[in-house]
Coordinates of C-alpha atoms and ligand atoms in Angstrom, one line a residue:
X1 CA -57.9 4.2 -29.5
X2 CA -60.0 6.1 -26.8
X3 CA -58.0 9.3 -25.5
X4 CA -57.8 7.7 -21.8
X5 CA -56.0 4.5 -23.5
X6 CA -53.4 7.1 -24.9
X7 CA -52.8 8.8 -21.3
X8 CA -52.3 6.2 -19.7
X9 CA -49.9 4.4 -22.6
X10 CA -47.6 7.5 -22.1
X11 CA -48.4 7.5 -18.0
X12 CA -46.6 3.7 -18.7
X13 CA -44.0 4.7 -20.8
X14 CA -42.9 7.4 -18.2
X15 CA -42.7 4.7 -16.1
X16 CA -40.3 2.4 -18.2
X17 CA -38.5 5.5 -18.8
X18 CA -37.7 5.8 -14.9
X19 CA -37.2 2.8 -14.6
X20 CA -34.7 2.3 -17.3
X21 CA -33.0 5.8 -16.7
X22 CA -33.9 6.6 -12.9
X23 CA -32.1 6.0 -9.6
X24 CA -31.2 2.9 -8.5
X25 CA -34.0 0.4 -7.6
X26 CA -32.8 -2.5 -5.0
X27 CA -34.4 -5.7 -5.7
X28 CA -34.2 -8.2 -3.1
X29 CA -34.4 -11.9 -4.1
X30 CA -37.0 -14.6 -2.6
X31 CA -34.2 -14.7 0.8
X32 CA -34.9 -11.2 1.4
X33 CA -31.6 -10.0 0.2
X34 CA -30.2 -7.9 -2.8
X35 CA -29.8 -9.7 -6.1
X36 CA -26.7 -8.5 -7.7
X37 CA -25.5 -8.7 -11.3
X38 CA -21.4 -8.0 -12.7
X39 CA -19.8 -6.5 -11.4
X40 CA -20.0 -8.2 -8.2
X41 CA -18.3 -6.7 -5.0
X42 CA -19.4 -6.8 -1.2
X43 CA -19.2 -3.9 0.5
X44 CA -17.7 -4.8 4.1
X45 CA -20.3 -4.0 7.0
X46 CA -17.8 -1.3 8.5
X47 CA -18.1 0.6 5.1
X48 CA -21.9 0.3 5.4
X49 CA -22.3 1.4 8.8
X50 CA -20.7 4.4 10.0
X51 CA -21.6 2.8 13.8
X52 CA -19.3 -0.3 12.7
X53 CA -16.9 1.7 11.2
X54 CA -16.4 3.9 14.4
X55 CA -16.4 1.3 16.4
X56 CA -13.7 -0.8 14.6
X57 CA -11.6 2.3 13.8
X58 CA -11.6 2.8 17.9
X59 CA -11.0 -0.8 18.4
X60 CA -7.5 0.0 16.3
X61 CA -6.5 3.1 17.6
X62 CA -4.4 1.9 20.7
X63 CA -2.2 0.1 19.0
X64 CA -2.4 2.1 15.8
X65 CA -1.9 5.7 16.5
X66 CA 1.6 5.0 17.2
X67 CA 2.6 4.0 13.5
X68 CA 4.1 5.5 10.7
X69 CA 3.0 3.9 7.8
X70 CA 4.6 4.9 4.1
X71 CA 2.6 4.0 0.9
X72 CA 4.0 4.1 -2.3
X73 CA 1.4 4.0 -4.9
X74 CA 3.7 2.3 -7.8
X75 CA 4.0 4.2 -11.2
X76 CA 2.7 7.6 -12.2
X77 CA 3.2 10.6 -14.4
X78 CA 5.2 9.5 -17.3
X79 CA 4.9 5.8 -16.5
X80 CA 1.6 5.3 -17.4
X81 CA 1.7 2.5 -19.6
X82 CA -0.1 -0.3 -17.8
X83 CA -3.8 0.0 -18.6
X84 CA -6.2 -2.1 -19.1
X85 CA -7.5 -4.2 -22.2
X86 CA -10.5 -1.5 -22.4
X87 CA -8.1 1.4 -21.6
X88 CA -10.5 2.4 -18.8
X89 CA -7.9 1.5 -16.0
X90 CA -4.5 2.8 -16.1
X91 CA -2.9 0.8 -13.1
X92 CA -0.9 4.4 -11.8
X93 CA -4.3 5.9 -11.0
X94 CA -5.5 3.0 -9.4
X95 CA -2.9 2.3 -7.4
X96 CA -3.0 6.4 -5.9
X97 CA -6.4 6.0 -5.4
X98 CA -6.4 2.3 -3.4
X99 CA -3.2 4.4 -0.9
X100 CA -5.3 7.6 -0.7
X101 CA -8.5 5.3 0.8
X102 CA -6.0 3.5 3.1
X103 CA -4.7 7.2 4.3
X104 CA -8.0 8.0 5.3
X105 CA -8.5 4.4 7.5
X106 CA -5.4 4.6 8.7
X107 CA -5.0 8.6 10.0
X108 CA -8.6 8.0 11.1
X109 CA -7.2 5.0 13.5
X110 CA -4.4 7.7 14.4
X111 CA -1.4 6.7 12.0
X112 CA 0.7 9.2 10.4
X113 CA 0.9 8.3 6.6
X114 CA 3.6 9.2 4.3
X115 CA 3.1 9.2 0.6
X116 CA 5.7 8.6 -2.3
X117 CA 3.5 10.6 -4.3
X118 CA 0.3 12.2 -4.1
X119 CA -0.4 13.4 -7.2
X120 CA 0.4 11.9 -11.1
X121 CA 3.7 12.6 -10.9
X122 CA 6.9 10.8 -11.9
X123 CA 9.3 9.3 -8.9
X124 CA 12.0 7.1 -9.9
X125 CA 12.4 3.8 -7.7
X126 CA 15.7 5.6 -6.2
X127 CA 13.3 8.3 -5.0
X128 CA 10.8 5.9 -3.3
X129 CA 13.5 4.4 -1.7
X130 CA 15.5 7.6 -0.4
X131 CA 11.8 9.0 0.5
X132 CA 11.0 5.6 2.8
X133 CA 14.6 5.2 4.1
X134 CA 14.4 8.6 5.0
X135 CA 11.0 8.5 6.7
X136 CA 11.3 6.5 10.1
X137 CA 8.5 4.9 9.0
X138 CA 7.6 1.6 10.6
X139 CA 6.4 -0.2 7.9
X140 CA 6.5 0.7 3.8
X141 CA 3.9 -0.6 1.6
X142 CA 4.2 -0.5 -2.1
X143 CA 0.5 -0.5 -3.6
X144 CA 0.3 -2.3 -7.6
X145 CA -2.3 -4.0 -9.5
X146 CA -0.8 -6.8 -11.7
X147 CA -1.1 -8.0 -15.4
X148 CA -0.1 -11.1 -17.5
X149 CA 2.8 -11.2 -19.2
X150 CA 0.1 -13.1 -22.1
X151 CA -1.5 -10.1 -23.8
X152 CA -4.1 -13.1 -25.2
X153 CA -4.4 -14.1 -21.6
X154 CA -7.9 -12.5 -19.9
X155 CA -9.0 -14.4 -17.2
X156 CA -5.5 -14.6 -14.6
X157 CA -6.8 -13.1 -11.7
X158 CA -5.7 -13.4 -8.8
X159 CA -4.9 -11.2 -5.2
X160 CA -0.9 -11.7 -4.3
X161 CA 1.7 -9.9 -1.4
X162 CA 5.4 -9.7 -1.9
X163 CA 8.2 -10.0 0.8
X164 CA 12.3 -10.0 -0.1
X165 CA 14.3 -12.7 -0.8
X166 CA 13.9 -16.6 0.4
X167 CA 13.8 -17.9 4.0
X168 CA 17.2 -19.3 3.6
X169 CA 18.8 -16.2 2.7
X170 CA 20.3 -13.8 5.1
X171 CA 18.2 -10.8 3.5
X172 CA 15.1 -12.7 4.3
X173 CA 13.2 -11.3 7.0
X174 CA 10.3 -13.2 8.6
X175 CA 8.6 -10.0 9.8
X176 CA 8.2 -8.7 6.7
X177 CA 6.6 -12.3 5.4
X178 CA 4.6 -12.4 8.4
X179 CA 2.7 -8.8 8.0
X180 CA 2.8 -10.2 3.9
X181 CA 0.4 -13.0 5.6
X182 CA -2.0 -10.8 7.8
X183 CA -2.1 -7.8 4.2
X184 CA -2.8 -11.1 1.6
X185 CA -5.5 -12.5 3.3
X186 CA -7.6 -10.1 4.7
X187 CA -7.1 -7.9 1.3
X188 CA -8.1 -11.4 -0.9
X189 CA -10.7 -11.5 1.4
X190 CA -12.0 -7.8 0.7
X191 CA -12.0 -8.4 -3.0
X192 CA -13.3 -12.3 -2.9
X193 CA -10.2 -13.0 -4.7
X194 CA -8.2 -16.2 -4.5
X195 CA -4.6 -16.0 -3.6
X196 CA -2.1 -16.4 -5.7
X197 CA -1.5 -19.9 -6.8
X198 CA 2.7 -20.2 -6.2
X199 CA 2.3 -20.4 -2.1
X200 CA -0.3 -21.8 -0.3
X201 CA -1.7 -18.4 1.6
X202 CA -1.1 -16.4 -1.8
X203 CA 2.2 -14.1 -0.5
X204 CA 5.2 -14.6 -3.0
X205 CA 8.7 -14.0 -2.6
X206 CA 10.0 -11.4 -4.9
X207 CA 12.6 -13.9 -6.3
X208 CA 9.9 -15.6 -7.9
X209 CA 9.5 -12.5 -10.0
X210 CA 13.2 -11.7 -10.3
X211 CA 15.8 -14.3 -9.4
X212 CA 18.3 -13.1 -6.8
X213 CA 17.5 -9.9 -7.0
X214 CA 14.3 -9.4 -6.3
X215 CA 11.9 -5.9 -6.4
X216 CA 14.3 -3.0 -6.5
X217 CA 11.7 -1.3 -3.7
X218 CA 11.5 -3.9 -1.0
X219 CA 15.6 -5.0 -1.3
X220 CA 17.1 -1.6 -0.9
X221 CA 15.0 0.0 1.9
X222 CA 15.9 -0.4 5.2
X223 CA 12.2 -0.1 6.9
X224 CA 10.3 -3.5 7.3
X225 CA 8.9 -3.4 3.6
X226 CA 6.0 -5.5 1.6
X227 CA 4.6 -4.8 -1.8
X228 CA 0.8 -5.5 -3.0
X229 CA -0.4 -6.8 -6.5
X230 CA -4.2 -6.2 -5.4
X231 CA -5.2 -7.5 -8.5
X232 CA -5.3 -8.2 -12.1
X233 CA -5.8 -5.6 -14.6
X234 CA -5.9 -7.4 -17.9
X235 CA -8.6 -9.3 -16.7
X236 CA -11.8 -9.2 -18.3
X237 CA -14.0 -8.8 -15.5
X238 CA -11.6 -7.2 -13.1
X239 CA -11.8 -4.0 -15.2
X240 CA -14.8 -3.1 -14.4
X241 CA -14.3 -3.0 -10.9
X242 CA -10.9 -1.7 -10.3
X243 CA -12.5 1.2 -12.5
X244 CA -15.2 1.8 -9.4
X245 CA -13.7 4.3 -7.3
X246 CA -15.9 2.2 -3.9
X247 CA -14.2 -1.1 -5.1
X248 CA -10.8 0.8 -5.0
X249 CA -12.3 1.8 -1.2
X250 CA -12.8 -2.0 -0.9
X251 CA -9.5 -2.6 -1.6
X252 CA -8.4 -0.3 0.9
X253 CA -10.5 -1.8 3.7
X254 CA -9.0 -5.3 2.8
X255 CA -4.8 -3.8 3.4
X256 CA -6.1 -1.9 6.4
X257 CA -8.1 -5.0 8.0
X258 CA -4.7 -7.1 7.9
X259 CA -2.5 -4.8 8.8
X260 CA -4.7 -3.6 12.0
X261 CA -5.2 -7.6 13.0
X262 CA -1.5 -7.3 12.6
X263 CA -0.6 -4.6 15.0
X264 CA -3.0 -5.9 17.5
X265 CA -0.6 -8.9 18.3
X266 CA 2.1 -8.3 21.2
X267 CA 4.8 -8.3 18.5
X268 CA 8.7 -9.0 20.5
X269 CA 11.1 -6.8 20.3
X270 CA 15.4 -6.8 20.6
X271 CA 16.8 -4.4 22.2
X272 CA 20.9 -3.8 22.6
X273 CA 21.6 -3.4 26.1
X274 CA 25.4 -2.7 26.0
X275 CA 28.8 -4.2 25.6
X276 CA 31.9 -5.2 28.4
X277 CA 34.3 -4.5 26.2
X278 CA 36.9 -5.6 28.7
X279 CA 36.5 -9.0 29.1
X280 CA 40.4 -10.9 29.6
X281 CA 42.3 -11.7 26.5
X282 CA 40.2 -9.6 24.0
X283 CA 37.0 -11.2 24.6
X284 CA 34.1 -9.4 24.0
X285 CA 31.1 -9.5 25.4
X286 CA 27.6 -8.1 23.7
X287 CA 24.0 -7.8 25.6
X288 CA 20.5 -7.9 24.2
X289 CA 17.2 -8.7 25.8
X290 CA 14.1 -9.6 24.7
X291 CA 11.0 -7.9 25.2
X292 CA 8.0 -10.0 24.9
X293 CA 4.9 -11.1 27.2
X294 CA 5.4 -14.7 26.9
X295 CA 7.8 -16.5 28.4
X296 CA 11.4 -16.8 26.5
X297 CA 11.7 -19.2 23.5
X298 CA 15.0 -20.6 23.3
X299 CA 14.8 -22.4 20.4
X300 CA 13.3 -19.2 18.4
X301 CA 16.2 -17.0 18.8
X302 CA 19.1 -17.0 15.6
X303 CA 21.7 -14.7 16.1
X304 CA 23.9 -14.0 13.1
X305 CA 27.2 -12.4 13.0
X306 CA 29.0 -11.2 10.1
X307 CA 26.5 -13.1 8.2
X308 CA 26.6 -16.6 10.2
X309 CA 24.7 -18.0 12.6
X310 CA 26.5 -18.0 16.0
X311 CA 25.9 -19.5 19.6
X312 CA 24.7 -17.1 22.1
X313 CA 24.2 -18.0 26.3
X314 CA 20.9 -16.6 28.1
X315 CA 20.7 -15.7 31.2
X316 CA 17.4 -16.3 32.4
X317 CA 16.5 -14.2 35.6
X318 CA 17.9 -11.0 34.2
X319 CA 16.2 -12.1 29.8
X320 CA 20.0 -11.2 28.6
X321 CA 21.2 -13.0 25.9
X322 CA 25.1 -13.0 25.6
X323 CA 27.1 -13.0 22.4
X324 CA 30.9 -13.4 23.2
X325 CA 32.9 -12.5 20.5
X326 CA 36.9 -13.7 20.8
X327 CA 39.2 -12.2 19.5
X328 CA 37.0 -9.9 16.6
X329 CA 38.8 -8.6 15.1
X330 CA 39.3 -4.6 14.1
X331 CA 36.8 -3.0 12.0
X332 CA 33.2 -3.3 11.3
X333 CA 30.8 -6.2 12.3
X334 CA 27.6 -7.0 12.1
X335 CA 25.6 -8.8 14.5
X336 CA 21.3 -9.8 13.7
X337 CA 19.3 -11.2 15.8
X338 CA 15.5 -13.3 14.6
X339 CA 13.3 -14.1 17.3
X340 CA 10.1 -16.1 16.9
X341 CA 8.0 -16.4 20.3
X342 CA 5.6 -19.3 21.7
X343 CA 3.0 -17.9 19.5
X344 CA 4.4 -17.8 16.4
X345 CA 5.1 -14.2 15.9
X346 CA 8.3 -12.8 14.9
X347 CA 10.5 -10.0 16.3
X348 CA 10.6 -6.8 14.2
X349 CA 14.3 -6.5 12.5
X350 CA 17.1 -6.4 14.3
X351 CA 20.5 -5.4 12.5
X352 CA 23.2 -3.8 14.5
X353 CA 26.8 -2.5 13.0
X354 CA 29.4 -2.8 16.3
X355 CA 33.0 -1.1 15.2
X356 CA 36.1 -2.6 16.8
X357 CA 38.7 -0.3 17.1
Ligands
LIG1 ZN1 2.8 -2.0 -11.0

């Protein structure tokens, strides 16, 4: 072999070698885009393009800077048992790291975020709770990944969001279900997942998972409440990219995408405009309005007292709606109101304890 031949076999060597070891080359395919190979993910254009992103994140900020939005990363510290079948994903790190992108997309839109943790540290579920009912948050949102109860079982996967209880239960609370609809599909959408298979648009009721009862997180706080399973970890492939910290960014982008398409509609609100105590022969008279842009749904309005639903009058020029109460009795009484306007979009919780002495 001539000495030349030798230079240049080494001059292509070092250029395998590059190749094999070097930065990144992008390869696009006969369409003039990037050929991809496992594990797939696409990066939304706002994550991209810092121009998009600015421009979205100012599209959001009227009608986000105004929220206070708790996320509760599940597990941590001592609970750190849920990993994946390769061990590379332990679901508590995961889960901080999907709520600590979403804190960034969020207090760049000008919410205030509040964490149940921050760090790898243990917080019981009574802690989460006490932290969020404690918060004045306006919405809590518990962040998991999910796993088969099958340890042979690798290829579940699948992208689902919880809400409490079932629609014919008085716990129920079709706010919460709704925002469960905007969070599922935009965050399915993010990770070109398909919804879970028990409901048509993927969000589940938490009774599916325990009966009655439900998740211990989204029955006992008092702040509108919805729980993510982003998810699966025991899936084969899914390991791989729950274990890439932009994925987890992904992810992020998906929760923060429904809930901003969320808070952009006109969402109606009760308000408690006062009582006449002193009606004749112990009637009493309570007053709520509704505030809303469209005109006033009759048919959408339940009002509940003591746990059954009641008739109520409205008095249309002045939007009061009038619950007259004969007789109550002394003692404490509850009275909640669901309201579902022309456009299909639900009233944020209204419960209200009234004391008769
Ligand atoms: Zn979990």
């Amino acid at each position: 072999m001539k000495v030349e031949n030798i230079v240049l076999l080494f001059f292509f060597s070092l250029i395998i070698m590059s190749c094999s070891s070097g930065e990144k080359t992008v390869k696009l395919n006969e369409f003039g885009y990037e050929s991809v190979a496992y594990p797939y993910y696409e990066l939304p254009p706002e994550l991209k393009d810092n121009t998009l992103y600015s421009k979205k994140i100012s599209d959001n900020y009227s009608y986000m800077n105004s929220l206070k939005i708790f996320l509760d990363p599940g597990h941590g510290g001592t609970d750190r048992k849920n990993t994946s079948r390769d061990k590379t994903v332990v679901e508590a790190d995961i889960n901080l790291n999907v709520a600590m992108h979403l804190e960034k997309f969020l207090e760049d839109s000008g919410a205030e975020v509040i964490f149940s943790r921050v760090n790898d540290d243990t917080v019981s579920l009574e802690e989460r709770v006490r932290l969020a009912n404690n918060s004045g948050a306006d919405l809590f949102i518990s962040i998991h990944h999910n796993a088969t109860a099958d340890s042979a079982n690798y290829w579940t996967n699948y992208t689902s969001t919880f809400y409490h209880s079932m629609p014919w239960n008085y716990g129920y609370e079709p706010y919460e279900h709704q925002i469960a609809k905007y969070v599922q599909r935009d965050l399915a959408y993010a990770m070109r997942n398909p919804g879970s298979l028990a409901s048509f648009d993927g969000t589940m009721s938490d009774f599916l998972i325990n009966r009655d009862n439900g998740f211990y997180v989204l029955k006992y706080t008092l702040i509108p409440s919805i729980l993510v399973e982003c998810s699966f970890f025991t899936n084969r492939l899914e390991e791989t990219r729950l274990s890439i910290d932009e994925f987890n960014k992904v992810e992020a982008w998906g929760i923060y995408s429904g809930l901003a398409k969320f808070f952009s509609e006109n969402i109606p609100e009760i308000y408690f405009v006062g009582d006449e105590s002193l009606l004749s022969d112990d009637t009493l008279k309570l007053v709520f309005t509704v505030n809303d842009i469209y005109p006033f749904n009759r048919s959408g309005l339940k009002i509940y007292y003591n746990m059954m639903e009641t008739q109520f009058e409205y008095v249309e020029p002045e939007n009061k709606i009038e619950l007259i109460l004969q007789e109550p009795a002394a003692g404490e009484h509850e009275v909640k109101i669901i309201y579902e306007n022309d456009q299909n979009i639900f009233s944020k919780p209204f419960i209200r304890k009234i004391v008769i002495n």
